[in-house]
mmCIF file of C-alpha atoms in Angstrom:
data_model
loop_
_atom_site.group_PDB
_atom_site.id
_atom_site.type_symbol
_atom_site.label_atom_id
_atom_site.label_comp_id
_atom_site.label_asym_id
_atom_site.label_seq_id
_atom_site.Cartn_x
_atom_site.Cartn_y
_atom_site.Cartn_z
ATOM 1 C CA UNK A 1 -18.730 2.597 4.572
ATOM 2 C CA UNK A 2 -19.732 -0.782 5.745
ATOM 3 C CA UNK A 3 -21.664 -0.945 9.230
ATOM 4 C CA UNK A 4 -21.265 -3.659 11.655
ATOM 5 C CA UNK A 5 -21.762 -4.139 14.931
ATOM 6 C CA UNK A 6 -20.193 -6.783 16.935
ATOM 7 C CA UNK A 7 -21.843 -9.114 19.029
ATOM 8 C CA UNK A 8 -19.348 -10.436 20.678
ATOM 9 C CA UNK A 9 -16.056 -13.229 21.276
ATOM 10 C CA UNK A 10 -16.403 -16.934 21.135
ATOM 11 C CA UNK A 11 -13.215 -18.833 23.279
ATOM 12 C CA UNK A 12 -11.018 -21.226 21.578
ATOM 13 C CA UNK A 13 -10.212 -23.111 24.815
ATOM 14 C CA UNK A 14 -10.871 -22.403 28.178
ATOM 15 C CA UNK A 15 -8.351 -20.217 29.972
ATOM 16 C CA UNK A 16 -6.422 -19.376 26.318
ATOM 17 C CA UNK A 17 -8.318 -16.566 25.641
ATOM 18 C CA UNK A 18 -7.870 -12.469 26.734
ATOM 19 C CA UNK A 19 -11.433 -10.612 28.031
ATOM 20 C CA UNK A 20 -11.804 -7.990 25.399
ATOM 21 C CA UNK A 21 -13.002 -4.843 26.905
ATOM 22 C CA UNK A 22 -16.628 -4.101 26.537
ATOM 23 C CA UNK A 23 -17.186 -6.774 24.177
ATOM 24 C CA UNK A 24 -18.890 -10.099 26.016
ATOM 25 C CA UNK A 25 -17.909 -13.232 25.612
ATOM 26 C CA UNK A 26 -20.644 -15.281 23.957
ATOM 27 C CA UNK A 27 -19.561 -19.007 24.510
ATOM 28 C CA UNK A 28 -16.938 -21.815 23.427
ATOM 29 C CA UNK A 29 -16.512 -23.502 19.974
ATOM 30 C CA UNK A 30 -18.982 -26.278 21.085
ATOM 31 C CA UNK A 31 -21.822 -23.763 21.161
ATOM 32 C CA UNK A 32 -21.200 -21.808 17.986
ATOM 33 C CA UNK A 33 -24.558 -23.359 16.215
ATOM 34 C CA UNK A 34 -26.707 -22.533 19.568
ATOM 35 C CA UNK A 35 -24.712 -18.913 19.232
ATOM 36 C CA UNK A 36 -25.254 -18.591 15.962
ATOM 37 C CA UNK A 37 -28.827 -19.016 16.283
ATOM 38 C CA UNK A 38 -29.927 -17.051 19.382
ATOM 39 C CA UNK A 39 -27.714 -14.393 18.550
ATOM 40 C CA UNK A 40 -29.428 -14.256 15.244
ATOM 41 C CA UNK A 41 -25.569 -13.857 13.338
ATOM 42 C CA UNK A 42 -24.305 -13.497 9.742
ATOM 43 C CA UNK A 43 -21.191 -13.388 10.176
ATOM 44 C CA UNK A 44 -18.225 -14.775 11.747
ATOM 45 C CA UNK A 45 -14.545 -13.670 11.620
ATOM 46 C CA UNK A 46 -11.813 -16.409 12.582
ATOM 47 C CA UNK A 47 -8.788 -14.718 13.903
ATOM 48 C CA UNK A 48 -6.645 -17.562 14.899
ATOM 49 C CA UNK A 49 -5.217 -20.445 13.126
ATOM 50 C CA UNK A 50 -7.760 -23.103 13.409
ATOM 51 C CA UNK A 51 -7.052 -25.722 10.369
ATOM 52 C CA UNK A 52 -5.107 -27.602 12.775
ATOM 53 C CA UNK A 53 -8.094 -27.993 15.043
ATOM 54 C CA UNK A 54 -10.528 -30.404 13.384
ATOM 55 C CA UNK A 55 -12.877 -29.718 16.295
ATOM 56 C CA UNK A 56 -13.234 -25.810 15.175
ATOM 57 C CA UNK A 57 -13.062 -27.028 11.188
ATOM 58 C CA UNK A 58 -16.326 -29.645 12.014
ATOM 59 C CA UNK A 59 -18.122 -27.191 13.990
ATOM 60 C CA UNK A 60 -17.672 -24.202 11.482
ATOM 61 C CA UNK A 61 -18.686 -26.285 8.888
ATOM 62 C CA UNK A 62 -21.990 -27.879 10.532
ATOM 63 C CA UNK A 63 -22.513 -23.818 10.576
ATOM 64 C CA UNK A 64 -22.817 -22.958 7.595
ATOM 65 C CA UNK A 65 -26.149 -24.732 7.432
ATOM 66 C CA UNK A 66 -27.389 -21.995 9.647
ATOM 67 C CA UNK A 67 -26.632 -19.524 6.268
ATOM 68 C CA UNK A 68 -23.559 -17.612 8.572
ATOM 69 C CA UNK A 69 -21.210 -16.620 6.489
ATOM 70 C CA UNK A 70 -17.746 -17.226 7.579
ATOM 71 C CA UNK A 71 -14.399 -15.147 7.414
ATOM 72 C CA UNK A 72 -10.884 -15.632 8.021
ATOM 73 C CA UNK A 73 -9.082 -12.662 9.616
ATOM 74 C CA UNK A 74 -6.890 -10.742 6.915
ATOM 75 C CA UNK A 75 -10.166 -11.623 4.414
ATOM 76 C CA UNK A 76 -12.560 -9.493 6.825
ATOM 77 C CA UNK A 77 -10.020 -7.084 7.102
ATOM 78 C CA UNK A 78 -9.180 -6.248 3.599
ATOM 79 C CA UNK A 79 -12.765 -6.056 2.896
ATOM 80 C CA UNK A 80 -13.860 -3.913 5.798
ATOM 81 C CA UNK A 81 -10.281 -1.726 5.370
ATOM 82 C CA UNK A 82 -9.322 -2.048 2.095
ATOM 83 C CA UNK A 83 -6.010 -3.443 2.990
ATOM 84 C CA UNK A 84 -4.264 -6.152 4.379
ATOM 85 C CA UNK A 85 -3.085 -6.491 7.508
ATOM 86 C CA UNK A 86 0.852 -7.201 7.305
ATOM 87 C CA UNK A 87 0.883 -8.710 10.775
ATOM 88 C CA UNK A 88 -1.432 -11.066 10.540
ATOM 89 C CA UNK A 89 -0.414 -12.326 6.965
ATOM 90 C CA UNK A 90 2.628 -14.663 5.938
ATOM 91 C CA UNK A 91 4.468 -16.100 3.157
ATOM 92 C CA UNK A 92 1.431 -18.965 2.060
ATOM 93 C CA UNK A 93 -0.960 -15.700 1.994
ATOM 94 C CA UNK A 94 0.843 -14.667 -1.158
ATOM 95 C CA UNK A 95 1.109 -17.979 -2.346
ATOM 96 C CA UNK A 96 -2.923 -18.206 -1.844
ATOM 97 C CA UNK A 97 -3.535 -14.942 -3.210
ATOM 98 C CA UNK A 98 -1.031 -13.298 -5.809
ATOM 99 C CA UNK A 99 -1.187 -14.611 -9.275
ATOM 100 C CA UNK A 100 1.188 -12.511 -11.803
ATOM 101 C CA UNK A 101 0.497 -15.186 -14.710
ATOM 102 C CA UNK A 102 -3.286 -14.440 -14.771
ATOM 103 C CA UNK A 103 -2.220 -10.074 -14.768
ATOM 104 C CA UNK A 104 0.168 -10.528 -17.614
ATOM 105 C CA UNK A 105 -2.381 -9.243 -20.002
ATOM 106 C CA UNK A 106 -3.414 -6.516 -17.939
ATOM 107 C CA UNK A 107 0.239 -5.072 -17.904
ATOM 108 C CA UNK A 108 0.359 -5.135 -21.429
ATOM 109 C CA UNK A 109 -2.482 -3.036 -21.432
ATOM 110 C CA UNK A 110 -1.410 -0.909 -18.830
ATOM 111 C CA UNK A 111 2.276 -0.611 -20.101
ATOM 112 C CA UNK A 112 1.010 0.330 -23.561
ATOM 113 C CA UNK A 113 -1.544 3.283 -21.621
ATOM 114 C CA UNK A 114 1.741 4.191 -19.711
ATOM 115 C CA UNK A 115 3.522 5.304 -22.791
ATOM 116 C CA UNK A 116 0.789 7.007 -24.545
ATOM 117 C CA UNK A 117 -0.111 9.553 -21.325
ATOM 118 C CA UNK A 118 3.688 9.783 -20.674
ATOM 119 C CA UNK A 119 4.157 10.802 -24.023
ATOM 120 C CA UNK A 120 1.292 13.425 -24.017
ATOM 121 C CA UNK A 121 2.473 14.606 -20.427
ATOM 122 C CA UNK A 122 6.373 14.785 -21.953
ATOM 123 C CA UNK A 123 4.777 17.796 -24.495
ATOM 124 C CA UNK A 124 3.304 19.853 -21.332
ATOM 125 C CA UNK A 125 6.746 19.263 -19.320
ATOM 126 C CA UNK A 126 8.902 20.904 -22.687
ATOM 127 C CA UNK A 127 6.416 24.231 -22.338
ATOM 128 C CA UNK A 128 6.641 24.023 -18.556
ATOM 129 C CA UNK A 129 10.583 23.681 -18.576
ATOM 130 C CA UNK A 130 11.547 27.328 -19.030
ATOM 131 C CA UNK A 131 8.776 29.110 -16.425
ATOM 132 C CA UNK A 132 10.197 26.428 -13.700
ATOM 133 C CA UNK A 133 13.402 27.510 -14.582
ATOM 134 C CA UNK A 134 12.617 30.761 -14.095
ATOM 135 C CA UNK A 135 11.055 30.556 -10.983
ATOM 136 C CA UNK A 136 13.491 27.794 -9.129
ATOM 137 C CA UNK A 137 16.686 30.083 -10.287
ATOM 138 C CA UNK A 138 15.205 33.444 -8.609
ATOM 139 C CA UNK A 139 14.239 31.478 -5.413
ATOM 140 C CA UNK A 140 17.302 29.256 -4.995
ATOM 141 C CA UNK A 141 20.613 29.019 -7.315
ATOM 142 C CA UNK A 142 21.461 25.843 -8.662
ATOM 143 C CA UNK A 143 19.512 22.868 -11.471
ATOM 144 C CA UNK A 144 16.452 22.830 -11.835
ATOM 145 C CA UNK A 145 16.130 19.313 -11.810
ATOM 146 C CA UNK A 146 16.903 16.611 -9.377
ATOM 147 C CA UNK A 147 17.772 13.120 -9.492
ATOM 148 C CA UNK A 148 17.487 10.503 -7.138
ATOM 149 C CA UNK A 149 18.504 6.697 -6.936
ATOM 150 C CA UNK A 150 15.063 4.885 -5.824
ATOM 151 C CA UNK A 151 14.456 1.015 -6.293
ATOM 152 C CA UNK A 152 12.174 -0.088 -9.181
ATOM 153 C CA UNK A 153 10.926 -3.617 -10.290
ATOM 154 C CA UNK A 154 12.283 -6.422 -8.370
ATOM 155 C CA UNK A 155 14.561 -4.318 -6.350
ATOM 156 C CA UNK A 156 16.692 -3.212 -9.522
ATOM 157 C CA UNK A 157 18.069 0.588 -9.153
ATOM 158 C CA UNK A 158 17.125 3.583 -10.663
ATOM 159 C CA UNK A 159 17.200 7.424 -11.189
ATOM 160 C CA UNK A 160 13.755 9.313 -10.451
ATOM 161 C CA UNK A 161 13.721 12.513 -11.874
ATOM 162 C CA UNK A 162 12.023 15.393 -10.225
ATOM 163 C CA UNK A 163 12.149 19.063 -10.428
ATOM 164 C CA UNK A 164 13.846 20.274 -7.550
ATOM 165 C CA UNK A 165 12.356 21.636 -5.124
ATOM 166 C CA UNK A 166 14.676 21.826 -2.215
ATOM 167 C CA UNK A 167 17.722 23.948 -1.382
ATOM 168 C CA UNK A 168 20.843 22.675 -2.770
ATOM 169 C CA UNK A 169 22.297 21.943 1.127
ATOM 170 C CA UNK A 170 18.983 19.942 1.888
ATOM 171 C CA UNK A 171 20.596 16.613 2.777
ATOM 172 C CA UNK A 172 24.432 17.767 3.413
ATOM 173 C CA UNK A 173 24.140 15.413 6.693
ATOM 174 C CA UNK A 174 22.766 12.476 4.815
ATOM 175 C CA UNK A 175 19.374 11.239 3.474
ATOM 176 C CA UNK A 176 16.672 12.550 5.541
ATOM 177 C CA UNK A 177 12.739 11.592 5.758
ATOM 178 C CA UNK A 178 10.665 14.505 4.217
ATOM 179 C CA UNK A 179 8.106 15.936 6.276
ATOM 180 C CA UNK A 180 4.707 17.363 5.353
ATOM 181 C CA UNK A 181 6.231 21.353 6.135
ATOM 182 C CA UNK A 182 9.624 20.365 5.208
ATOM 183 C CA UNK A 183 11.705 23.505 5.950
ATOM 184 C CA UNK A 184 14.132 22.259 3.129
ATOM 185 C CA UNK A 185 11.640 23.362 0.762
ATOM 186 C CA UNK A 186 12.105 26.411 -0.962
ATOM 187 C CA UNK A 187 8.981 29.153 -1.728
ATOM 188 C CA UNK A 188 8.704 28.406 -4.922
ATOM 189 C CA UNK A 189 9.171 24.574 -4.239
ATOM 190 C CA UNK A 190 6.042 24.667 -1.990
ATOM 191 C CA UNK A 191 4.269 25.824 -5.349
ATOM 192 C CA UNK A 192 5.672 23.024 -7.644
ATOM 193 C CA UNK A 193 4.849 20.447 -4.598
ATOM 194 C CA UNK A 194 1.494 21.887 -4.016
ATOM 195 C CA UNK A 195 0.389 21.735 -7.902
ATOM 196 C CA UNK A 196 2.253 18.874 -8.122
ATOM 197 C CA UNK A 197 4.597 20.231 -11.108
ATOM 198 C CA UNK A 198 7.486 18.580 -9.695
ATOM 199 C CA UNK A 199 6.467 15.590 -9.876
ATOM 200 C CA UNK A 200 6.574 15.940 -14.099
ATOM 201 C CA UNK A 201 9.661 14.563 -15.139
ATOM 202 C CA UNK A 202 8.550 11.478 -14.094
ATOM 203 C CA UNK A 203 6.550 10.775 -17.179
ATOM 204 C CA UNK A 204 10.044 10.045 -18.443
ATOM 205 C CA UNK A 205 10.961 7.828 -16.257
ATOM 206 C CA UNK A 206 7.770 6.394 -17.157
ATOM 207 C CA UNK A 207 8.182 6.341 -20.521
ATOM 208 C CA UNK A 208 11.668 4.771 -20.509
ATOM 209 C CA UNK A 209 9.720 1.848 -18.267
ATOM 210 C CA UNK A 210 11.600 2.526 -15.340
ATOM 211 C CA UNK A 211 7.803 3.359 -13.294
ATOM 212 C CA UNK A 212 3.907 3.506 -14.380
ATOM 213 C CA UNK A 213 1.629 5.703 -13.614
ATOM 214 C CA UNK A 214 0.002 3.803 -11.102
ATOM 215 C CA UNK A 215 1.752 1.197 -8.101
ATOM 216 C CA UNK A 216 3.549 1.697 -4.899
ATOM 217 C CA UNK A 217 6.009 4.308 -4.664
ATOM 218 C CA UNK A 218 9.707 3.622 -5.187
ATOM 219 C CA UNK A 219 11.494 3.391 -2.049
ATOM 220 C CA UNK A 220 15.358 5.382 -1.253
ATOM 221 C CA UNK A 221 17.512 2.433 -1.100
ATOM 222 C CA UNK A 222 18.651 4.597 2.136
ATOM 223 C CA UNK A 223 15.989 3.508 3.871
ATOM 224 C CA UNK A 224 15.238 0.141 3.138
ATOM 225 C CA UNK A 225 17.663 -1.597 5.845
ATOM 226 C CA UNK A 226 14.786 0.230 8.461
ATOM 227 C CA UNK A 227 12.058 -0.279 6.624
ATOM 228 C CA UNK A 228 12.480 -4.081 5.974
ATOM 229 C CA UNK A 229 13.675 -4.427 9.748
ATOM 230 C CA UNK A 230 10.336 -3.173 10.589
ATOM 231 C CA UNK A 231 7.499 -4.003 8.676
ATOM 232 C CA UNK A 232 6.583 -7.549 7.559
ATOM 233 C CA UNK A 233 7.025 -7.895 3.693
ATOM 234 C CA UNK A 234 7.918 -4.715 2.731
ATOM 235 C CA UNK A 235 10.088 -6.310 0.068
ATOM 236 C CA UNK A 236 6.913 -7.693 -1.998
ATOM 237 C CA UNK A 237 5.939 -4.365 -2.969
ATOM 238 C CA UNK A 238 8.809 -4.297 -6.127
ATOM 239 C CA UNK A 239 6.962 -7.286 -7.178
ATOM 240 C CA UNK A 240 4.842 -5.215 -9.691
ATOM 241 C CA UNK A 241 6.353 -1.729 -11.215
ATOM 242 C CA UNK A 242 6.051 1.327 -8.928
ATOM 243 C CA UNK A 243 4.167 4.076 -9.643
ATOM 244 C CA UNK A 244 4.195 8.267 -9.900
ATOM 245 C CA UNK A 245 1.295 7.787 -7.548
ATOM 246 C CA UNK A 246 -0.524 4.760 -6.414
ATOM 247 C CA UNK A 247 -4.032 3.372 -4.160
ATOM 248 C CA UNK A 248 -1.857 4.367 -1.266
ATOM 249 C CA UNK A 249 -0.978 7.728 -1.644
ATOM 250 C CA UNK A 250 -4.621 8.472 -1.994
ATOM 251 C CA UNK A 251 -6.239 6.483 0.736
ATOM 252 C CA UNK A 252 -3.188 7.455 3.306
ATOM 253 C CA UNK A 253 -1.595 11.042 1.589
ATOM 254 C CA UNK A 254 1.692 11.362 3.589
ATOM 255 C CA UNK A 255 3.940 8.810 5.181
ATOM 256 C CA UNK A 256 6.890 10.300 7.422
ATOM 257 C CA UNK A 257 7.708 7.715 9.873
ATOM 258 C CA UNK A 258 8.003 3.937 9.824
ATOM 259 C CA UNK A 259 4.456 3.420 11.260
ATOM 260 C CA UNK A 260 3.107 5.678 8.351
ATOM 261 C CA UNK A 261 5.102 3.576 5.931
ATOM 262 C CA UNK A 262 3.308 0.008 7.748
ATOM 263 C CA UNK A 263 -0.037 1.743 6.588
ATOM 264 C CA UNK A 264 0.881 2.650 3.280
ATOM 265 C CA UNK A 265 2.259 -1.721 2.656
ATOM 266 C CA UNK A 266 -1.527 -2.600 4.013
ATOM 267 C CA UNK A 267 -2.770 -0.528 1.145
ATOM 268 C CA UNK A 268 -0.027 -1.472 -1.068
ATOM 269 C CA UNK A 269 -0.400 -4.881 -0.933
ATOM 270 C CA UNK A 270 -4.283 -5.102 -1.174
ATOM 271 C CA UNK A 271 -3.538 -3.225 -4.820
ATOM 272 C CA UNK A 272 -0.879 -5.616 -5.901
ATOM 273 C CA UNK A 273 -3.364 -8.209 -5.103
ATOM 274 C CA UNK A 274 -6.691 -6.493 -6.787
ATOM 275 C CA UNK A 275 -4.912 -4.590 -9.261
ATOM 276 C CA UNK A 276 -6.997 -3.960 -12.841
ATOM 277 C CA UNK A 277 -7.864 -1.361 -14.887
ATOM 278 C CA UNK A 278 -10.809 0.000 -13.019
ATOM 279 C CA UNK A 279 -9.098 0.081 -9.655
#
């Protein structure tokens, strides 16, 4: 992890700014060299909008002489965290920091990886087939696989195919969060979710191009109205391909409330922005 400790707040004008609790304030924006200096600083983090202050602009400037380095918020964040922070961001961050011309090589690449370990996987899921069918039709009567309408590239529609691991009643009252110890899930569901079996079938929805491997998660177009209501930008995750699994599902494993799902977009959005091979 990355250590820091802070030092403490410097005021944008007098009166305008909040004490923070048990951090002191150090001075105003006309002292930030003396600051700087006696504080003996490498960094500071700007987390309000100050290009329209040339004031703040000169004096952070004359700074950098002193060899500080100098953040803006959501840059300090998404280093530090790994994500971006989707309330302090709007619609000139994406414009400053998404390029899809420059990654059009890199999906090549990655589509043409896609089909290759899809099509290995789709051998394993034909032996697999018959022992899931075994074990889903002694445990709970009905297919053995399960579709479900999710929302793929650019918001276009499509059918994710799992094996099925709930009872066949499991959302008779509607479309329903799942839940870490869903009750829904059958016995030998808990195995398939556990070894991750069920998740399979995918690979050919992968290999049709409908997902990669790798990207955010498809959303239920259930419960999208919520989700876009309540977290800034959720939209821009279609922008790339969603994955079977993605940088969010393994830096936040479960999201089953709308607060989750704002920490899963931080870490969605910092991979749409750095995504490459190695990550």
């Amino acid at each position: 992890g990355i250590d820091y400790q802070i030092l403490g707040w410097i005021e944008f004008a007098n009166g305008n700014s909040a004490d923070i609790r048990g951090v002191p304030k150090l001075g105003g924006i006309a002292d930030i060299q003396q600051i700087v200096k006696s504080e003996k600083i490498d960094e500071l983090v700007i987390a309000f909008d100050y290009k329209k202050h040339q004031e703040v602009i000169r004096e952070l400037s004359d700074a950098l002489s002193l060899g500080v380095r100098i953040f803006e918020w959501p840059v300090f964040y998404e280093q530090v965290f790994q994500k971006v922070p989707t309330n302090n961001i709007d619609h000139f961050w994406f414009i400053s920091n998404i390029d899809q011309a420059e990654k059009k090589l890199y999906e090549r690449i990655k589509r043409f990886f896609d089909i290759i370990i899809s099509a290995i996987a789709l051998i394993f899921l034909v032996i697999l087939i018959p022992f899931v069918a075994l074990g889903t039709l002694l445990t709970s009567p009905g297919p053995i696989f399960y579709r479900q309408k999710r929302m793929g590239l650019h918001g276009e529609p499509f059918e994710l195919v799992k094996f099925r691991t709930m009872r066949m009643d499991a959302e008779k009252d509607g479309a329903q969060w799942a839940t870490k110890n869903d009750s829904r899930v059958t016995v030998f569901g808990k195995f398939l979710r556990k070894t991750r079996i069920d998740e399979l079938p995918q690979m050919a929805n992968i290999f049709w191009g409908d997902m990669s491997l790798v990207g955010p998660r498809p959303e239920r177009p259930e419960f999208l109205p919520i989700l876009e209501k309540s977290i800034p930008f959720y939209y821009k995750r279609n922008m790339v391909m969603p994955g079977a699994t993605g940088f969010a599902q393994i830096m936040y494993p479960y999201a089953e409330t709308v607060e989750d799902s704002i920490e899963k977009v931080g870490y969605d959005l910092y991979y749409i922005k750095n995504r490459s091979l190695f990550l």
